[in-house]
mmCIF file with all atom_site columns, C-alpha atoms in Angstrom:
data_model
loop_
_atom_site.group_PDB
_atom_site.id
_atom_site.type_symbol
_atom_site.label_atom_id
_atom_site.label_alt_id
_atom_site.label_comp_id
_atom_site.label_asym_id
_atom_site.label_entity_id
_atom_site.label_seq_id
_atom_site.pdbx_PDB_ins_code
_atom_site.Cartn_x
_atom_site.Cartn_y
_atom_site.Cartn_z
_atom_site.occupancy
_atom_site.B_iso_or_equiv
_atom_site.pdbx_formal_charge
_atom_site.auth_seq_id
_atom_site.auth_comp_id
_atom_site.auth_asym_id
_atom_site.auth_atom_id
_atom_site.pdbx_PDB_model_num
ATOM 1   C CA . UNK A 1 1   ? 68.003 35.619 129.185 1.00 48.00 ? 1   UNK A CA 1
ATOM 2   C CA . UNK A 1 2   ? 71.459 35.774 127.323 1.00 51.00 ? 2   UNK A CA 1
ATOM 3   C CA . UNK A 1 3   ? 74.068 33.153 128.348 1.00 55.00 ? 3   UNK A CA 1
ATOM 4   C CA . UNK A 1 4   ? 77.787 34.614 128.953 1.00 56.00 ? 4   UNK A CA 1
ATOM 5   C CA . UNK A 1 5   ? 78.844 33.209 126.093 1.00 56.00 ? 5   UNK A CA 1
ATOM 6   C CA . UNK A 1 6   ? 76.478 35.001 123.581 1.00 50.00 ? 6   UNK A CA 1
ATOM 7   C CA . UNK A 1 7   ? 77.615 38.384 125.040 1.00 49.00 ? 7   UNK A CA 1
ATOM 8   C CA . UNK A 1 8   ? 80.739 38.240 123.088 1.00 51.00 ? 8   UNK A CA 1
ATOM 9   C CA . UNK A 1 9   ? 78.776 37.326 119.788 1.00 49.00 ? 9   UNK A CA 1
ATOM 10  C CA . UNK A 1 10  ? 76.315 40.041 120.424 1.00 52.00 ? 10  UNK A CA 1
ATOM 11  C CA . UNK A 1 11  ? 78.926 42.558 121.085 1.00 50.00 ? 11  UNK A CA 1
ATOM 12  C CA . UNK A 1 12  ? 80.800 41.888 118.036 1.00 46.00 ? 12  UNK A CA 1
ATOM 13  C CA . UNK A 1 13  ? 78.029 42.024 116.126 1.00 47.00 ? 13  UNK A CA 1
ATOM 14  C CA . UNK A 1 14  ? 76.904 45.529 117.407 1.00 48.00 ? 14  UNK A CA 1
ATOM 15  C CA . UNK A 1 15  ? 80.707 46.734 116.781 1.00 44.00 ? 15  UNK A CA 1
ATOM 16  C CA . UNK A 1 16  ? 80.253 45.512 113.135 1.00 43.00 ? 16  UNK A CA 1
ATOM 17  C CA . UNK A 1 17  ? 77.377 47.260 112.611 1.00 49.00 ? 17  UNK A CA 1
ATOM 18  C CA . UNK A 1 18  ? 78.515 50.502 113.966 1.00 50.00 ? 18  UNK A CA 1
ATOM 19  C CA . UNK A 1 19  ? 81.602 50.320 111.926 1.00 49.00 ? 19  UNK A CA 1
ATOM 20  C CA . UNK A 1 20  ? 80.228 49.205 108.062 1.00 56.00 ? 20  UNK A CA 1
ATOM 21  C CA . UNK A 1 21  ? 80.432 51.638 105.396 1.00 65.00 ? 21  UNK A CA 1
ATOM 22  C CA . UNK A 1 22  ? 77.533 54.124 105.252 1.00 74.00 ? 22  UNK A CA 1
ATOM 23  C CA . UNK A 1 23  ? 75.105 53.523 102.633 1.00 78.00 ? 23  UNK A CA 1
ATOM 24  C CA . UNK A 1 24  ? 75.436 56.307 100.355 1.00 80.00 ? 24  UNK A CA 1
ATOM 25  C CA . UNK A 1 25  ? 72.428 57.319 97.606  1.00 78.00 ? 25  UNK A CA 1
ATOM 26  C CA . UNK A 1 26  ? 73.121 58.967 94.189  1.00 78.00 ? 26  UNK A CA 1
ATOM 27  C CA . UNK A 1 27  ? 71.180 60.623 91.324  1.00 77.00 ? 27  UNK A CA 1
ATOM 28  C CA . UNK A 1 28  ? 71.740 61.802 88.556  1.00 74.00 ? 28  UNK A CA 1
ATOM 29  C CA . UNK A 1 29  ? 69.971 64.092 86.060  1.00 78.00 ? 29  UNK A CA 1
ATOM 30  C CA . UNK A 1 30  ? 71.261 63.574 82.740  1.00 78.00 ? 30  UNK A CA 1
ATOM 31  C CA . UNK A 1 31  ? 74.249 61.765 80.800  1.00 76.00 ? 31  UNK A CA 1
ATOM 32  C CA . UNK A 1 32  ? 77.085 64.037 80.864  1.00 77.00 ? 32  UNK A CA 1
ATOM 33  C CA . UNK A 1 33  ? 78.723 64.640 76.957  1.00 75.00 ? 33  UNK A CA 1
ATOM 34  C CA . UNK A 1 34  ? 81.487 62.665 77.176  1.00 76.00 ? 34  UNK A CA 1
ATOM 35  C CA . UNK A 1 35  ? 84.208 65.881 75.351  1.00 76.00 ? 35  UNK A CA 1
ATOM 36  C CA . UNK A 1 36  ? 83.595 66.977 78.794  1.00 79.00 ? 36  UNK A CA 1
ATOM 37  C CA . UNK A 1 37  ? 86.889 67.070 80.972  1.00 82.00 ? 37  UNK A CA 1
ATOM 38  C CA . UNK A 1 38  ? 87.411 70.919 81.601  1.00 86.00 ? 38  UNK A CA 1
ATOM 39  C CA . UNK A 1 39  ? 85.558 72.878 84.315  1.00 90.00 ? 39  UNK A CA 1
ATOM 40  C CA . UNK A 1 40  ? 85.925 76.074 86.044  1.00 90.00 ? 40  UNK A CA 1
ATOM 41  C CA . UNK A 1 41  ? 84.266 75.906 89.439  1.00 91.00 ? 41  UNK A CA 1
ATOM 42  C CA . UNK A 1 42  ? 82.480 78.320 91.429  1.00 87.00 ? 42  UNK A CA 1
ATOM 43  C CA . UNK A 1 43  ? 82.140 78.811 95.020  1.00 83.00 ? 43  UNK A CA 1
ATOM 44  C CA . UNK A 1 44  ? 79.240 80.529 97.169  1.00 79.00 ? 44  UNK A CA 1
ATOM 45  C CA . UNK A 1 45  ? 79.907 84.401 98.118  1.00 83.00 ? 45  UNK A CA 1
ATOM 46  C CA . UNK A 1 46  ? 80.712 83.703 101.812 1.00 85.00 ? 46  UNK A CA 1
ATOM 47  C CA . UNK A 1 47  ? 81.670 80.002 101.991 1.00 86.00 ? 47  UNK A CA 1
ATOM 48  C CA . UNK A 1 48  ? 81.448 78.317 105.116 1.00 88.00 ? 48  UNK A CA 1
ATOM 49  C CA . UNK A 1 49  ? 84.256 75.617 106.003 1.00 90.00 ? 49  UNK A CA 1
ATOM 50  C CA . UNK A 1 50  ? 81.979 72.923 104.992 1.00 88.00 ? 50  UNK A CA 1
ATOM 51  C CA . UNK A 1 51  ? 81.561 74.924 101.542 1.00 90.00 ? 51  UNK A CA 1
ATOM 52  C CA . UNK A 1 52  ? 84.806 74.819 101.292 1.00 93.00 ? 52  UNK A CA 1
ATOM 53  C CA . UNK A 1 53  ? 85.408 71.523 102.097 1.00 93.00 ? 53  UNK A CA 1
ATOM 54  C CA . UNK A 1 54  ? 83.027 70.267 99.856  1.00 94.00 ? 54  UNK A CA 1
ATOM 55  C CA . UNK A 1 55  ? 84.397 72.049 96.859  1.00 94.00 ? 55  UNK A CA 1
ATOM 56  C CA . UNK A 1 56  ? 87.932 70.754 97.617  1.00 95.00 ? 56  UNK A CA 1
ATOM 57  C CA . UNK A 1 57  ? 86.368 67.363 97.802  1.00 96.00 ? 57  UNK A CA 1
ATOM 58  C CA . UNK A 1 58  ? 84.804 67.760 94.122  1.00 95.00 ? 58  UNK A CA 1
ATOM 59  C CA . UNK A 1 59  ? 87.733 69.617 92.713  1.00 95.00 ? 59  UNK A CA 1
ATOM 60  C CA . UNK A 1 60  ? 90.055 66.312 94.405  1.00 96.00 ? 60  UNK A CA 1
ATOM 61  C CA . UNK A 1 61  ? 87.284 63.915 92.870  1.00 95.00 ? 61  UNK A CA 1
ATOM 62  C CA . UNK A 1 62  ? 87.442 65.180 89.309  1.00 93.00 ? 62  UNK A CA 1
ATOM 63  C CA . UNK A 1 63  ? 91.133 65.504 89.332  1.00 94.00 ? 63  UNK A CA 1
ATOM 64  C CA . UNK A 1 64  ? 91.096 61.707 90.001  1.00 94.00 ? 64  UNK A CA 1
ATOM 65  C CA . UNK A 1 65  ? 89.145 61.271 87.184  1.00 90.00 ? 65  UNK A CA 1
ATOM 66  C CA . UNK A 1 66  ? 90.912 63.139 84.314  1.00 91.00 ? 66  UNK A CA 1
ATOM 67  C CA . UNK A 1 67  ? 89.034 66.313 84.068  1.00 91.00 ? 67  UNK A CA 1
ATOM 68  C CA . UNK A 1 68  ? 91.247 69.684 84.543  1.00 92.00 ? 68  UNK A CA 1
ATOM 69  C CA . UNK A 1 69  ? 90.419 72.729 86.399  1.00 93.00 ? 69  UNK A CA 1
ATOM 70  C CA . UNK A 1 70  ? 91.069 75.981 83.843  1.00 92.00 ? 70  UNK A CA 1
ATOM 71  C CA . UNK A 1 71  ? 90.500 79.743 84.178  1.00 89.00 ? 71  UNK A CA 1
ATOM 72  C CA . UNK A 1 72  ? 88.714 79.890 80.626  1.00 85.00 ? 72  UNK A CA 1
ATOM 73  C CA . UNK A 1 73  ? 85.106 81.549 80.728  1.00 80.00 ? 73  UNK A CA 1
ATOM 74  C CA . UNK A 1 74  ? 84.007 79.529 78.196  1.00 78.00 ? 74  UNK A CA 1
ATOM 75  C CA . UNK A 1 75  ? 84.849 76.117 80.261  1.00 84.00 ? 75  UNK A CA 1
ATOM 76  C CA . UNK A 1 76  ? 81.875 73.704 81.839  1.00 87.00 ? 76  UNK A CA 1
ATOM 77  C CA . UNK A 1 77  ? 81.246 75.240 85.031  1.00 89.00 ? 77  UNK A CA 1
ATOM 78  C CA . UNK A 1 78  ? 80.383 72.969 88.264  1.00 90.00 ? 78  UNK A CA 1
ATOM 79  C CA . UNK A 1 79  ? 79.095 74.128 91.264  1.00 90.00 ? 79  UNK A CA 1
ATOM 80  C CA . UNK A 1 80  ? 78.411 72.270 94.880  1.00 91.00 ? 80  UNK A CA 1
ATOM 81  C CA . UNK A 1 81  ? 75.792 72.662 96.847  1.00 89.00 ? 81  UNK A CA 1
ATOM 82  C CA . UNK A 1 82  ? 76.446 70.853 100.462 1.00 90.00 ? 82  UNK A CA 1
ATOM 83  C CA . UNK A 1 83  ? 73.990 70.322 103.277 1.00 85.00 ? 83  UNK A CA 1
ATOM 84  C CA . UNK A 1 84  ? 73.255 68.919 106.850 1.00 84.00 ? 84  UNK A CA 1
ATOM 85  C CA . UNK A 1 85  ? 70.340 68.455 108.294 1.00 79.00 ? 85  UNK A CA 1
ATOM 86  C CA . UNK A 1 86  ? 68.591 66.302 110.780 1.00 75.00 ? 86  UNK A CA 1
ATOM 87  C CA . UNK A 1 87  ? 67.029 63.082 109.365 1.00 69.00 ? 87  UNK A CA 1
ATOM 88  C CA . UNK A 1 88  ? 63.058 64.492 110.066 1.00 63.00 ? 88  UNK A CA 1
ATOM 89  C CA . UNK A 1 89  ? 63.786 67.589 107.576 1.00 61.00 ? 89  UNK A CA 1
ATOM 90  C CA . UNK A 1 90  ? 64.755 65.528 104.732 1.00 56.00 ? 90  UNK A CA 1
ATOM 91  C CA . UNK A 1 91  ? 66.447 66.264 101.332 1.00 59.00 ? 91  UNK A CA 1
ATOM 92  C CA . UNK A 1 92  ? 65.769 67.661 97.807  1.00 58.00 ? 92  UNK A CA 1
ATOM 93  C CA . UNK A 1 93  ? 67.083 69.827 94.931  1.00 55.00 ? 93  UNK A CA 1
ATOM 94  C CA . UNK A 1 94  ? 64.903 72.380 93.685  1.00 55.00 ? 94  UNK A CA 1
ATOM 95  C CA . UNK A 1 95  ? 64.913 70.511 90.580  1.00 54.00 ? 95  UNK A CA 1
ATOM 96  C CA . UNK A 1 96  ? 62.982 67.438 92.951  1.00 52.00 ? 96  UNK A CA 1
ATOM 97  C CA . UNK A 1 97  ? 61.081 70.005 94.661  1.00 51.00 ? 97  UNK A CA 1
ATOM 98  C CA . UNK A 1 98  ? 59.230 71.115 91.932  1.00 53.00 ? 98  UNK A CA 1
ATOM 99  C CA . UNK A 1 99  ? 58.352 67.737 90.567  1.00 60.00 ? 99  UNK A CA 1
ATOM 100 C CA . UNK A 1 100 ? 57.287 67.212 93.956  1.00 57.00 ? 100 UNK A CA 1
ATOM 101 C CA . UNK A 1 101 ? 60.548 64.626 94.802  1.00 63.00 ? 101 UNK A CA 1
ATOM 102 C CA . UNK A 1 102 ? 62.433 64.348 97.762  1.00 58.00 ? 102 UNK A CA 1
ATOM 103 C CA . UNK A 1 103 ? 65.887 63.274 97.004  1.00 61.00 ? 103 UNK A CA 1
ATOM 104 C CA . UNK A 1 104 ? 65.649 61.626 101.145 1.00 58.00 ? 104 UNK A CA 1
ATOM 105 C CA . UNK A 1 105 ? 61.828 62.008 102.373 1.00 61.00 ? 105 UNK A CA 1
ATOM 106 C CA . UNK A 1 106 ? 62.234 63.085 106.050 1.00 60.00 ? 106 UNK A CA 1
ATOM 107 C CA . UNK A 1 107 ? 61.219 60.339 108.320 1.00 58.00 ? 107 UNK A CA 1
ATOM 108 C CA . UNK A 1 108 ? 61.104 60.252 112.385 1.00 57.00 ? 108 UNK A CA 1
ATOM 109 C CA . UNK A 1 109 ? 64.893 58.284 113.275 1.00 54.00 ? 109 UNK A CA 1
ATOM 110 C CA . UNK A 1 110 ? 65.346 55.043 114.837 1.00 56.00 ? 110 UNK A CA 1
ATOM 111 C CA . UNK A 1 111 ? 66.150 55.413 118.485 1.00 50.00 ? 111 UNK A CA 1
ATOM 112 C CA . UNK A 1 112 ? 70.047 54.015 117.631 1.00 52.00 ? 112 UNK A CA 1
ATOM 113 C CA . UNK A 1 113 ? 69.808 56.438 115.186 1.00 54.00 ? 113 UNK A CA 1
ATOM 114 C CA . UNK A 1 114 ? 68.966 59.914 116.516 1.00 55.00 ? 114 UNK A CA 1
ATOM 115 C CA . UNK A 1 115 ? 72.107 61.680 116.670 1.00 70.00 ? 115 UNK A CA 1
ATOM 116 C CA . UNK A 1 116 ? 73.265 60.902 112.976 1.00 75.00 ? 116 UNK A CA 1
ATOM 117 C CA . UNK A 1 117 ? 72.506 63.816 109.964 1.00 81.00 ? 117 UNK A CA 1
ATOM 118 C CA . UNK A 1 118 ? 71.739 63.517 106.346 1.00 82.00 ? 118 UNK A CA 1
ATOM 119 C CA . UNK A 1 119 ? 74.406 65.228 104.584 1.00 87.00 ? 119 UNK A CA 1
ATOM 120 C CA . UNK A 1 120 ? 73.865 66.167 101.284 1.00 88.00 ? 120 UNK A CA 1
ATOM 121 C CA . UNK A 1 121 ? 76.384 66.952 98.120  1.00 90.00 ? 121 UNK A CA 1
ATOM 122 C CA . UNK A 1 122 ? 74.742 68.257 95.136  1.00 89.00 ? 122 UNK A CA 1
ATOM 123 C CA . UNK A 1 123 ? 77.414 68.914 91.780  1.00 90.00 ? 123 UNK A CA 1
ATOM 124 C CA . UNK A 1 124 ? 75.922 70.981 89.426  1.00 88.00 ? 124 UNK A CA 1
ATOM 125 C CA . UNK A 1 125 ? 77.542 71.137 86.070  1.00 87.00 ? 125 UNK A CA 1
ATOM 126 C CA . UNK A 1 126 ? 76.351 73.907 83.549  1.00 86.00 ? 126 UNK A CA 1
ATOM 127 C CA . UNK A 1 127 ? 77.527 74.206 79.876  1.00 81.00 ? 127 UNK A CA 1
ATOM 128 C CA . UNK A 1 128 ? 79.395 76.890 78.376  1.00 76.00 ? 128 UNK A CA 1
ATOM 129 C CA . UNK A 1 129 ? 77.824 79.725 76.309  1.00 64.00 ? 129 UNK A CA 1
ATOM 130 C CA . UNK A 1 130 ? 74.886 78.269 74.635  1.00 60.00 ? 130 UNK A CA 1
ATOM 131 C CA . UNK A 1 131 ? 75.305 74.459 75.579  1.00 63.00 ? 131 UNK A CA 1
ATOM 132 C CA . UNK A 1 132 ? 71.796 73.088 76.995  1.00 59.00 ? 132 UNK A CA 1
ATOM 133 C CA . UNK A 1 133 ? 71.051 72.998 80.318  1.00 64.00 ? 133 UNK A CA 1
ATOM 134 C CA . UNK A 1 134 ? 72.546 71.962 83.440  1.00 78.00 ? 134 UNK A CA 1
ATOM 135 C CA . UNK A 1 135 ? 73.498 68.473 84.483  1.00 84.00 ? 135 UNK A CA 1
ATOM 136 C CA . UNK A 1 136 ? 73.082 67.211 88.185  1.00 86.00 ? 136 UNK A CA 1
ATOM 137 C CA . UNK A 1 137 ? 74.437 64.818 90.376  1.00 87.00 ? 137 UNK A CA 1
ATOM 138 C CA . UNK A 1 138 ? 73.440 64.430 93.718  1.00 88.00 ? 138 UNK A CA 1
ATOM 139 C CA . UNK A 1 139 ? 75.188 62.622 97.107  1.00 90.00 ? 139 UNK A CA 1
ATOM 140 C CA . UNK A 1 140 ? 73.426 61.827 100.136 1.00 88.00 ? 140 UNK A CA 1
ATOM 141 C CA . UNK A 1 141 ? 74.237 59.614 103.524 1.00 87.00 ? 141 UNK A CA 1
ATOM 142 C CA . UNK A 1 142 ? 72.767 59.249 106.639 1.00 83.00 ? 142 UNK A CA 1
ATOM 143 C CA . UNK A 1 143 ? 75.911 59.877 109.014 1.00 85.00 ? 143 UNK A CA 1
ATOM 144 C CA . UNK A 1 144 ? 76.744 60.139 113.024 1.00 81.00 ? 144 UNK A CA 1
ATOM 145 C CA . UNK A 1 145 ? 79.464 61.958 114.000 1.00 79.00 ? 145 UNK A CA 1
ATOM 146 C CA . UNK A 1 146 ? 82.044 59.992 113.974 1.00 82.00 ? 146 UNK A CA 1
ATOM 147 C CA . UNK A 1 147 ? 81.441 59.595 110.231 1.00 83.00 ? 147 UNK A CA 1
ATOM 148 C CA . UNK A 1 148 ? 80.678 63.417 109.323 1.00 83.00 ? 148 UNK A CA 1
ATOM 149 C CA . UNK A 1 149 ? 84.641 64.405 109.342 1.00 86.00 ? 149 UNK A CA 1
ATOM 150 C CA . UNK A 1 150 ? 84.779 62.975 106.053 1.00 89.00 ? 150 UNK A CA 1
ATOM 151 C CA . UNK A 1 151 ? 81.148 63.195 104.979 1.00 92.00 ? 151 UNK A CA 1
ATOM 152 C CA . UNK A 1 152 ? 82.448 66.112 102.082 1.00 93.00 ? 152 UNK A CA 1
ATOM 153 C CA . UNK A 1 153 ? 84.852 63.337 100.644 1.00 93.00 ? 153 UNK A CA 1
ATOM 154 C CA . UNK A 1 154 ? 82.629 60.318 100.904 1.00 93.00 ? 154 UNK A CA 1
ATOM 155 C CA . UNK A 1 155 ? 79.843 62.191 98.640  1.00 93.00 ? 155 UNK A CA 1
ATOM 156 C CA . UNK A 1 156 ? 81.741 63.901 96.195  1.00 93.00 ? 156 UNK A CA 1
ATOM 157 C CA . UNK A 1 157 ? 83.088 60.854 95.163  1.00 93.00 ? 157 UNK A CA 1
ATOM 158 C CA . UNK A 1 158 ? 80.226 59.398 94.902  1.00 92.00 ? 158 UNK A CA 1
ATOM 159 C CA . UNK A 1 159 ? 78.480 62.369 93.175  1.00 92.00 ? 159 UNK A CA 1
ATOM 160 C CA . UNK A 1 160 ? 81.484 62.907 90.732  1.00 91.00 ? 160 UNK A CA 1
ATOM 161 C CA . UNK A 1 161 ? 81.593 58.655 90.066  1.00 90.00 ? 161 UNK A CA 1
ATOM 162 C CA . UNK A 1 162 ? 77.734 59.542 88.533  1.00 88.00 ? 162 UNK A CA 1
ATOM 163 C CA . UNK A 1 163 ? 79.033 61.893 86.388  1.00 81.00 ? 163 UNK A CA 1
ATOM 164 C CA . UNK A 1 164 ? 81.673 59.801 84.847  1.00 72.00 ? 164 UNK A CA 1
ATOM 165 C CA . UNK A 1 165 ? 78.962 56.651 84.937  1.00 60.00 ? 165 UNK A CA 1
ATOM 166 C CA . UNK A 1 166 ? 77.533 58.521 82.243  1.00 55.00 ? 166 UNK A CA 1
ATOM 167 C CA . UNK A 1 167 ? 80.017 58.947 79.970  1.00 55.00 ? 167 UNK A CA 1
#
């Protein structure tokens, strides 16, 4: 049996776990050119608010970092792709998904752990006109509630720190 004193120690140390950073997972696909600093970006058809928060986040991120939104067709274009899900669904791209990769392999939660999501940010950056390919990077956390207000923030900075990582 606990003494009274431990019950203090054992409380704080519950408290501190509860309120540590979550630990946040990145990928990315390829080193972005490093001429690239001007974007256009594009949004779903119907955006939800979480769409929309998620693009805000990105568009805040890589204003932080230098690069400039422009209306020019031939600029880099980035899109977001943001998700939720419980933990036992799990995560991937369909880039992953076709090499057979989960970007966060669904697994059953730890009883302390069963209300928290895995929210995913994925920043897709495509060249202009004839430029190869597209260039990912990907954002994911396991969150609870408290923490999913500013889930869209947390992983695009993370995401768009990949991209400039890169460079």
């Amino acid at each position: 049996m606990f003494s009274r004193a431990a019950l203090p120690l054992i409380s704080a140390a519950v408290l501190a776990g509860c309120a540590s950073a979550p630990r946040v997972e990145t990928r990315l696909s390829a080193a972005v050119p490093v001429a690239v600093t001007a974007y256009r970006l594009f949004e779903v058809e119907a955006p939800t608010a979480a769409d929309r928060a998620a693009s805000d986040a990105v568009r805040q991120a890589l204003a932080a970092r230098g690069w400039r939104e422009v209306d020019d067709k031939t600029a880099w274009r980035v899109e977001t792709a943001y998700a939720v899900r419980p933990q036992k669904t799990g995560v991937f791209t369909d880039v992953d998904a076709r090499g057979g990769e989960w970007t966060e392999a669904p697994h059953l939660p730890q009883w302390w752990s069963r209300n928290r999501q895995i929210h995913s940010l994925s920043v897709i950056l495509t060249g202009p006109g004839d430029e190869a390919g597209a260039y990912r990077a990907s954002a994911v956390a396991v969150l609870g509630r408290r923490q999913a207000d500013d889930a869209a923030n947390l992983l695009a900075e993370a995401a768009v720190a990949q991209l400039e990582a890169a460079n």
